[in-house]
Short mmCIF file of C-alpha atoms and ligand atoms in Angstrom, two decimals:
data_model
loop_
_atom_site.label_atom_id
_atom_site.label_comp_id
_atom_site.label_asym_id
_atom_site.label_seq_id
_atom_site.Cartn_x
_atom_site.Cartn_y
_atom_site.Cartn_z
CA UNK V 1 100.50 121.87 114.80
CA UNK V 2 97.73 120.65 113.07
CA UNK V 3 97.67 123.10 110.31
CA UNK V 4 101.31 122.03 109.75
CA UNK V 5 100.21 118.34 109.60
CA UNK V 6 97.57 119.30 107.13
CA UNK V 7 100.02 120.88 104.67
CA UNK V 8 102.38 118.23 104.93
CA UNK V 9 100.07 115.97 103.94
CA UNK V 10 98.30 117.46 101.32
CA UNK V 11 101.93 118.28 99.49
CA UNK V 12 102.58 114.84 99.69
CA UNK V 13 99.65 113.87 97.55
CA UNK V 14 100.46 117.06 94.91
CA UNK V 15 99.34 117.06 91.68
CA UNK V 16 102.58 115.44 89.48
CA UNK V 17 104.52 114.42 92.40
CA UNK V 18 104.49 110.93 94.39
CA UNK V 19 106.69 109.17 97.14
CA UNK V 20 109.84 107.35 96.20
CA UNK V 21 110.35 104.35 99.05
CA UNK V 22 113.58 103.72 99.67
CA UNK V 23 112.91 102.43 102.91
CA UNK V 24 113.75 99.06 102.27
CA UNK V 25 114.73 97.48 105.45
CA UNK V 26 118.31 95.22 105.82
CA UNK V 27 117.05 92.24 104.58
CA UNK V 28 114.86 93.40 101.86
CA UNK V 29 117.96 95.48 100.38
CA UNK V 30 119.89 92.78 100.66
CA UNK V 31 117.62 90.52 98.30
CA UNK V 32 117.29 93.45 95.77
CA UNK V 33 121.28 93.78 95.40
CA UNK V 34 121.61 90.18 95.38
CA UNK V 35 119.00 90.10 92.18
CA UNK V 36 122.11 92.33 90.33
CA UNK V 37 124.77 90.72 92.03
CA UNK V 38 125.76 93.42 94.18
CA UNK V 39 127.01 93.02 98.04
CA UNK V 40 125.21 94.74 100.43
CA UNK V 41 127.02 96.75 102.91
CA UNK V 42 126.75 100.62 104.39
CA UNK V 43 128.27 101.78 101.89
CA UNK V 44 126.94 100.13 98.81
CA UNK V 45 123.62 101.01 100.32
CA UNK V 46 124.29 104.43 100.33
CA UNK V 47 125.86 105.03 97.43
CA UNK V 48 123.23 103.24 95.45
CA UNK V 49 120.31 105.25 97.34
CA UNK V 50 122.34 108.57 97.21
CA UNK V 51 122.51 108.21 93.33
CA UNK V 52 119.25 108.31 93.23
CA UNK V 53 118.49 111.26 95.65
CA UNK V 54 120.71 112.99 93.34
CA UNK V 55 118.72 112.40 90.08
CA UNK V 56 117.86 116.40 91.16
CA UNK V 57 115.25 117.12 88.54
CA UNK V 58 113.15 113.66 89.17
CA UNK V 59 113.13 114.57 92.54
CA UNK V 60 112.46 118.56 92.09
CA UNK V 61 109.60 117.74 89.80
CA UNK V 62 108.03 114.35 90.56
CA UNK V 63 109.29 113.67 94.10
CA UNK V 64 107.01 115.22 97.34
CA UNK V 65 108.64 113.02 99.79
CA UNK V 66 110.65 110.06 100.03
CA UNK V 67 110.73 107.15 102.86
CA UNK V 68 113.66 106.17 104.18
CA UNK V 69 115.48 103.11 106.64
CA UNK V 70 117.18 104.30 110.14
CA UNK V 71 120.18 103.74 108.65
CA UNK V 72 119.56 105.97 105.79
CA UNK V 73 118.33 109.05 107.79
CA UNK V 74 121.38 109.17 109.47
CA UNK V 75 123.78 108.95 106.47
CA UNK V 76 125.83 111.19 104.87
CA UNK V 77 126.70 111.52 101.16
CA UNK V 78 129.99 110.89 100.23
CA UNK V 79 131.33 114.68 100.24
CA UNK V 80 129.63 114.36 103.41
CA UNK V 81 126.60 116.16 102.64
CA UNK V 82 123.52 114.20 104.86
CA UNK V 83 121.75 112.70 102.89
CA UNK V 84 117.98 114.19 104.09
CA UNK V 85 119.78 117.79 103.20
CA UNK V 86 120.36 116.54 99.51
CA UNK V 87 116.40 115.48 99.55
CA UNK V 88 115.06 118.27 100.99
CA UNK V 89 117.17 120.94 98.98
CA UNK V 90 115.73 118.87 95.56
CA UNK V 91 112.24 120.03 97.39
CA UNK V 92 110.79 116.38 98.44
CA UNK V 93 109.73 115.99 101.98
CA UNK V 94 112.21 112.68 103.93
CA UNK V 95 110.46 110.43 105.78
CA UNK V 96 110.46 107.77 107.99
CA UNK V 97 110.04 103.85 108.13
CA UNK V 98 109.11 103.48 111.75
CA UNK V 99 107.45 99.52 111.90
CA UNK V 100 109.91 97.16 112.80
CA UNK V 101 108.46 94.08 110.61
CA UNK V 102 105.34 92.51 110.33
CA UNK V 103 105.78 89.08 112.37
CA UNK V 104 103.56 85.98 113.63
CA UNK V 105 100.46 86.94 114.91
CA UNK V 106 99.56 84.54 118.45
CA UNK V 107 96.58 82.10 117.80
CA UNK V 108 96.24 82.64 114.05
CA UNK V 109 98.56 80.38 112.15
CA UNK V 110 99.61 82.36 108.79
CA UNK V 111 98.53 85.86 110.11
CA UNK V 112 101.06 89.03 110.59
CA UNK V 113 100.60 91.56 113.12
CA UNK V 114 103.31 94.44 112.84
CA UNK V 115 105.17 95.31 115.28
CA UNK V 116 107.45 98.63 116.66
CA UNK V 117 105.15 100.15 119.15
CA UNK V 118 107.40 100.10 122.42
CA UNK V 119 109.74 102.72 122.85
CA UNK V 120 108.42 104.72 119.54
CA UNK V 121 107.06 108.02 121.32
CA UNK V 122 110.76 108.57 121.59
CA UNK V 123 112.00 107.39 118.53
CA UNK V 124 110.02 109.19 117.06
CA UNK V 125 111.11 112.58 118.61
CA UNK V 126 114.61 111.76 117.43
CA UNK V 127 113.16 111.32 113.97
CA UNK V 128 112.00 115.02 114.18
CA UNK V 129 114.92 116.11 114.86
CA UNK V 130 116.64 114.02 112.37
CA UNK V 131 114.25 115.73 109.82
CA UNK V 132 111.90 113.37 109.26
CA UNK V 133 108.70 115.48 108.35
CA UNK V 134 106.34 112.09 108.03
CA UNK V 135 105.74 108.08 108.38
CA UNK V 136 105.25 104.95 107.37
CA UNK V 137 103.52 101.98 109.15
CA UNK V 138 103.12 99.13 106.86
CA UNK V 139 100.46 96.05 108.09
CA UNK V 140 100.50 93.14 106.10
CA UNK V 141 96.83 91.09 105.30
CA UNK V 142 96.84 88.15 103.78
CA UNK V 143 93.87 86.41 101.49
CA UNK V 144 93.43 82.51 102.00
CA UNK V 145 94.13 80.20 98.69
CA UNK V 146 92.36 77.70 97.26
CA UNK V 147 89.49 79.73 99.07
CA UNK V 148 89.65 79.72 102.24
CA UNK V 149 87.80 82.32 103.72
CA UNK V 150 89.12 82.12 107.60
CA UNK V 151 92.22 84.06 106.23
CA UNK V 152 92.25 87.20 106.77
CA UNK V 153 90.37 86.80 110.21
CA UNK V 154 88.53 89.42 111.94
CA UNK V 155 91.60 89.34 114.83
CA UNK V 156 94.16 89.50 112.34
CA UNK V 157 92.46 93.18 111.13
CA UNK V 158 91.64 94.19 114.12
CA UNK V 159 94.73 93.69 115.60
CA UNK V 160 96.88 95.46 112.91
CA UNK V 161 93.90 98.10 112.73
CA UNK V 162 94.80 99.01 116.23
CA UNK V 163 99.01 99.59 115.95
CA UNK V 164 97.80 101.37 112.70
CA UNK V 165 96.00 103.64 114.93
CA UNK V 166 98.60 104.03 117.76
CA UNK V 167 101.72 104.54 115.46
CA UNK V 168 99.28 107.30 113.56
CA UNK V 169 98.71 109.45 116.91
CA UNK V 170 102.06 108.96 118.24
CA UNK V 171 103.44 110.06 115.07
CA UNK V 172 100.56 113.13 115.12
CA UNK V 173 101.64 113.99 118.70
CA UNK V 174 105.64 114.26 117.48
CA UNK V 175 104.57 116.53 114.42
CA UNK V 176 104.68 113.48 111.80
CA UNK V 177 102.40 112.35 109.26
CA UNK V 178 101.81 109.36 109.57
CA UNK V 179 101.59 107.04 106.63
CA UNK V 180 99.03 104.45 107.21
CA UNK V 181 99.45 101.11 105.11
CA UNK V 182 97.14 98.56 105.49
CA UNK V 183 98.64 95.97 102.69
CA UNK V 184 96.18 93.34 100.89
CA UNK V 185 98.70 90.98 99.29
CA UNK V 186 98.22 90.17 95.78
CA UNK V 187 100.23 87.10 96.53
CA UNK V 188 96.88 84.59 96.01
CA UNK V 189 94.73 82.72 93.86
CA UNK V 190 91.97 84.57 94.87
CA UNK V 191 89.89 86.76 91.91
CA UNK V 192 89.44 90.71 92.27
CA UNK V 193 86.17 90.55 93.89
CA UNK V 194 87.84 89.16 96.89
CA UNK V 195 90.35 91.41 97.17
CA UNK V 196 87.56 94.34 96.77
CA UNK V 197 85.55 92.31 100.13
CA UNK V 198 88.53 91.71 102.07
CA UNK V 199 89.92 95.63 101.28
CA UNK V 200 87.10 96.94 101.91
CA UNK V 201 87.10 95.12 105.26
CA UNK V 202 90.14 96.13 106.13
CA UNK V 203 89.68 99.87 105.39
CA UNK V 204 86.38 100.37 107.83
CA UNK V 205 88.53 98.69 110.62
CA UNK V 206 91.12 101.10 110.11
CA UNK V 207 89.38 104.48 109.67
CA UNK V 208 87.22 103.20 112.99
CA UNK V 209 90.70 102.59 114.84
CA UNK V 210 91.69 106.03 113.92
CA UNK V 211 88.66 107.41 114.93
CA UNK V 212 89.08 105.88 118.21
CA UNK V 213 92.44 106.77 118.79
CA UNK V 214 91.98 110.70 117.96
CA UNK V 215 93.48 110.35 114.83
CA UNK V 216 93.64 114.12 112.65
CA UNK V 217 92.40 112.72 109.15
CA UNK V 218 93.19 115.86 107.57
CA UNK V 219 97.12 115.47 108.97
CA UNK V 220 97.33 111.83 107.83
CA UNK V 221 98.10 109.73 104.22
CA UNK V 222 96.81 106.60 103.25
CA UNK V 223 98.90 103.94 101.42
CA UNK V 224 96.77 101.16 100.24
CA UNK V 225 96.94 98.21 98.03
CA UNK V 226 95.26 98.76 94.35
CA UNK V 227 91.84 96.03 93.90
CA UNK V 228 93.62 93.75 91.76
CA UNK V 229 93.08 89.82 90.92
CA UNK V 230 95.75 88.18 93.07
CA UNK V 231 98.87 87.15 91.30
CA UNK V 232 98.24 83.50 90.81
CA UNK V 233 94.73 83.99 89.89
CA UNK V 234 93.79 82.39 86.45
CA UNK V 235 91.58 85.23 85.68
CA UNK V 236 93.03 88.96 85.33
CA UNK V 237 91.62 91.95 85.33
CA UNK V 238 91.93 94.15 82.70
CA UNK V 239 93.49 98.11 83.77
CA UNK V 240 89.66 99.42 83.76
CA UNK V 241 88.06 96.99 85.79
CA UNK V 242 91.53 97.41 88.44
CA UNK V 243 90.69 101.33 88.46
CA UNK V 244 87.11 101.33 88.67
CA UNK V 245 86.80 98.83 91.80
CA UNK V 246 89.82 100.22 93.70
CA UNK V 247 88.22 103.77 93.52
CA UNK V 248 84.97 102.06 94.54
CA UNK V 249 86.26 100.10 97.47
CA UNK V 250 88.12 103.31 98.33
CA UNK V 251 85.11 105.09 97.90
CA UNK V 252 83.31 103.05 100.74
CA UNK V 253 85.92 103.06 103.23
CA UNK V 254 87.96 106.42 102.87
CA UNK V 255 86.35 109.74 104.55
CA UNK V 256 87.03 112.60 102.28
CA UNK V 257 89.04 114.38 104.61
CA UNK V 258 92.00 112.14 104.09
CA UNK V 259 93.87 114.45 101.64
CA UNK V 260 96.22 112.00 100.15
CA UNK V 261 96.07 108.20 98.89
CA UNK V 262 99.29 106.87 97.77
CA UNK V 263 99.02 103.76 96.72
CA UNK V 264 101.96 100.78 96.94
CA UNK V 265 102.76 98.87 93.84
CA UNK V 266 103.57 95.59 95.43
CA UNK V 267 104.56 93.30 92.89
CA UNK V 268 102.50 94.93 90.17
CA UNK V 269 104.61 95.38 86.84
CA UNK V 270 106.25 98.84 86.25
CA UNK V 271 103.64 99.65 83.72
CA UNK V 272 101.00 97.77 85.31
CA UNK V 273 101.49 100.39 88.54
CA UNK V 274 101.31 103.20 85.98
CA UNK V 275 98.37 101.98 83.85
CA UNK V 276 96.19 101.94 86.43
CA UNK V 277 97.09 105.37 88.90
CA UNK V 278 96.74 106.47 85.08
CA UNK V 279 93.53 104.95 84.67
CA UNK V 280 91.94 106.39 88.00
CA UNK V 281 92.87 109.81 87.50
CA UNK V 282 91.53 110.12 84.00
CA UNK V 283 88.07 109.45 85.49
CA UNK V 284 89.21 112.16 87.61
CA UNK V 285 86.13 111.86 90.29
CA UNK V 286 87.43 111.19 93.79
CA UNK V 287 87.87 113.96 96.61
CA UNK V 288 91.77 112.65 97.33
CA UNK V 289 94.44 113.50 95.36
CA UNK V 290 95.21 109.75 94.19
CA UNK V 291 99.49 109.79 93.68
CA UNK V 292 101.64 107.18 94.17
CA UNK V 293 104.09 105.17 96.86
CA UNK V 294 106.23 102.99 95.11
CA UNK V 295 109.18 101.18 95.29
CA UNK V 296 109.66 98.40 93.32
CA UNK V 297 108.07 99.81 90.57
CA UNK V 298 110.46 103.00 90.70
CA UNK V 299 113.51 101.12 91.78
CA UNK V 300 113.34 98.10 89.40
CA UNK V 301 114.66 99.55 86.65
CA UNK V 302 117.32 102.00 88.29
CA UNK V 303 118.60 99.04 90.05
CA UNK V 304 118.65 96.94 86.87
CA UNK V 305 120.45 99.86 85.46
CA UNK V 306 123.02 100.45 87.38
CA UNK V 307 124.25 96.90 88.71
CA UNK V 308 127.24 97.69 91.35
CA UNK V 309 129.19 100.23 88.30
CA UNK V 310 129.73 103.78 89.26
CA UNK V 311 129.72 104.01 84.86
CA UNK V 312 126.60 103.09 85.11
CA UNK V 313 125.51 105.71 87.25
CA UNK V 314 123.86 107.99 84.05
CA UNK V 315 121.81 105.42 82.99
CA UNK V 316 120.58 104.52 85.82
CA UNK V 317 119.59 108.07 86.90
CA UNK V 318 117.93 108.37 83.22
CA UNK V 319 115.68 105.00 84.60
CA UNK V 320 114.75 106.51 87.85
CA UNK V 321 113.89 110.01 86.35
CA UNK V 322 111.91 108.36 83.86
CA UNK V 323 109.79 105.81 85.90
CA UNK V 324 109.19 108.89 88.41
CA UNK V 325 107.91 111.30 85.09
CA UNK V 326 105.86 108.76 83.58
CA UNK V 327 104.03 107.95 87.12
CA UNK V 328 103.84 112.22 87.63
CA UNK V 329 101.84 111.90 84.56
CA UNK V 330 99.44 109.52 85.91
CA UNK V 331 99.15 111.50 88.74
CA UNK V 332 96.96 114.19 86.20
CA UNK V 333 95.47 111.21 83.85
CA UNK V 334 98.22 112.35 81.20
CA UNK V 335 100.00 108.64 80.90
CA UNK V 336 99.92 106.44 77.78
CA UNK V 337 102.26 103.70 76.15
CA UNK V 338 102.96 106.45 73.70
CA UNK V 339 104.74 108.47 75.78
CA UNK V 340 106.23 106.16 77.51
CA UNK V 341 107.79 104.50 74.15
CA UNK V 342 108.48 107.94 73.16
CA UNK V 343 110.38 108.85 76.48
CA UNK V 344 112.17 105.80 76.69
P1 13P B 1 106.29 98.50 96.82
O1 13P B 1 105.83 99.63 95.97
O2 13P B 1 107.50 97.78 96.29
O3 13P B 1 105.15 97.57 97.21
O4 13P B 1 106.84 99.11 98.17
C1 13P B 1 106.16 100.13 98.77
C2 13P B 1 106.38 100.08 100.23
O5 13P B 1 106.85 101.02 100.82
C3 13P B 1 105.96 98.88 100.95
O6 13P B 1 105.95 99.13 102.33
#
């Protein structure tokens, strides 16, 4: 079992590939069609997400694994082919979203703690069977503005620290992977330093939760947030100074037996998520592989793309396959806004 878990997640951190998410829960798909003016119902859903699990080559060469919704995992293409068959015969790996929300944490006023733990030990054995090979946890941290440095609070990471830990052994028990995603918001006015304190932070609580819980490091993935100034911060760093301190801050938190860091672009620009996974790898001195976990920066486009029109379908394919080759490149270092003009 554990030798399985290994290999699953060290081929979910190869060399040229990443994760597409497409788990994007009811409400969150909801907003994204609404941004193209599409309605959002079962079977818009899956005809938009079955377009892209059939851009085959994007998938066969730059795809290990993609996350995926309930509903999804238990859909069927519209020939009727299931839609985990069509991802695992283009080669990726389907997982599993398995949280059910990050909600209001008791006694700490604008803190999360995520939620899903009841009940998962058999959810997750249906999973299994359903095909699901891996998952993903996401926890979300917040960083005070204007300053204020009682947000995040030691009870807010410890707290989310600890389901981390339980949905990872659970998930190790079933024969999962888990994904582990302790998200730092860029949402803020805070500056990059702050992000590299409070990531850092939340990393040691994390690998010390999974330590306690029995956690297999070598059978797990982490998906973290890049260091990055937050988004309303005046001052921005530059796609160096982003790579440098995240693979620092990694650095001080991550044991090396974590195979895999895939990191989340959340609410970075397409290129921006590029430039620096680019960036990192060209200094090509960590012992992870460092790949990628995206889904707004792989599903931006695509979506744009294809708007609600089955015409559309062809370009829209061309957008996905594109994002998802230009981010395999910056899995080896091999990125730059040459290519990517020249692709596009
Ligand atoms: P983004 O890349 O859009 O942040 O989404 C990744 C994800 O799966 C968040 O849980």
């Amino acid at each position: 079992m554990s030798q399985q878990l290994a290999q699953v997640a060290e081929a979910m951190g190869a060399k040229g590939k990443g994760i597409l998410a497409a788990d994007e829960s009811s409400g969150t798909i909801r907003k994204r069609f609404d941004g193209i003016g599409v309605e959002s119902t079962e079977a818009s859903r899956r005809d938009y997400r079955e377009m892209l699990f059939r851009t085959t080559g994007a998938l066969r060469d730059c795809i290990s694994g993609v996350i995926l919704f309930d509903e999804t995992l238990r859909q069927s293409a519209a020939d009727g082919t299931p839609l985990v068959q069509l991802i695992s015969d283009a080669g990726a790996i389907p997982g599993i979203k398995i949280d059910k929300g990050a909600k209001d944490l008791a006694g700490a006023p604008g803190e999360k703690v995520t939620e899903g733990l009841d009940g998962l030990r058999e959810r997750l054995a249906e999973y299994y069977e359903l095909g699901a090979r891996f998952t993903k946890w996401r926890a979300v941290i917040d960083i005070g503005r204007g300053g204020d440095r009682s947000i995040p609070g030691s009870y807010c990471i410890g707290a989310n620290a600890h389901a981390l830990a339980r949905m990872a052994a659970l998930s190790q028990e079933q024969g999962l992977v888990p994904i582990v995603e302790p998200e730092v918001l860029m949402d803020g006015d805070h500056g990059i330093d702050r992000c590299f304190e409070v990531t850092e932070a939340t990393l040691k609580q994390v690998y010390m939760a999974l330590f306690h819980q029995r956690v297999l490091l070598e059978g797990s993935v982490l998906k973290p947030n890049m260091v990055l100034s937050g988004k309303l911060c005046a001052e921005q760093a530059g796609v160096d100074e982003v790579a440098e301190k995240t693979v620092r801050c990694l650095k001080r938190a991550v044991p090396s037996a974590v195979p895999s860091i895939v990191f989340l672009s959340g609410g970075q620009s397409d290129l921006e998520a590029t430039a620096h996974l680019n960036a990192m790898n060209a200094a090509n001195d960590t012992p992870w592989n460092l790949s990628f976990s995206y889904g707004r920066a792989l599903q931006a486009a695509p979506l744009k793309a294809w708007g609600g029109e089955v015409d559309n379908k062809p370009a829209a394919q061309a957008a996905f396959g594109h994002r998802a080759r230009m981010n395999g490149l910056a899995t080896h270092g091999r990125w730059s806004m040459e290519l990517e003009q020249a692709a596009a």
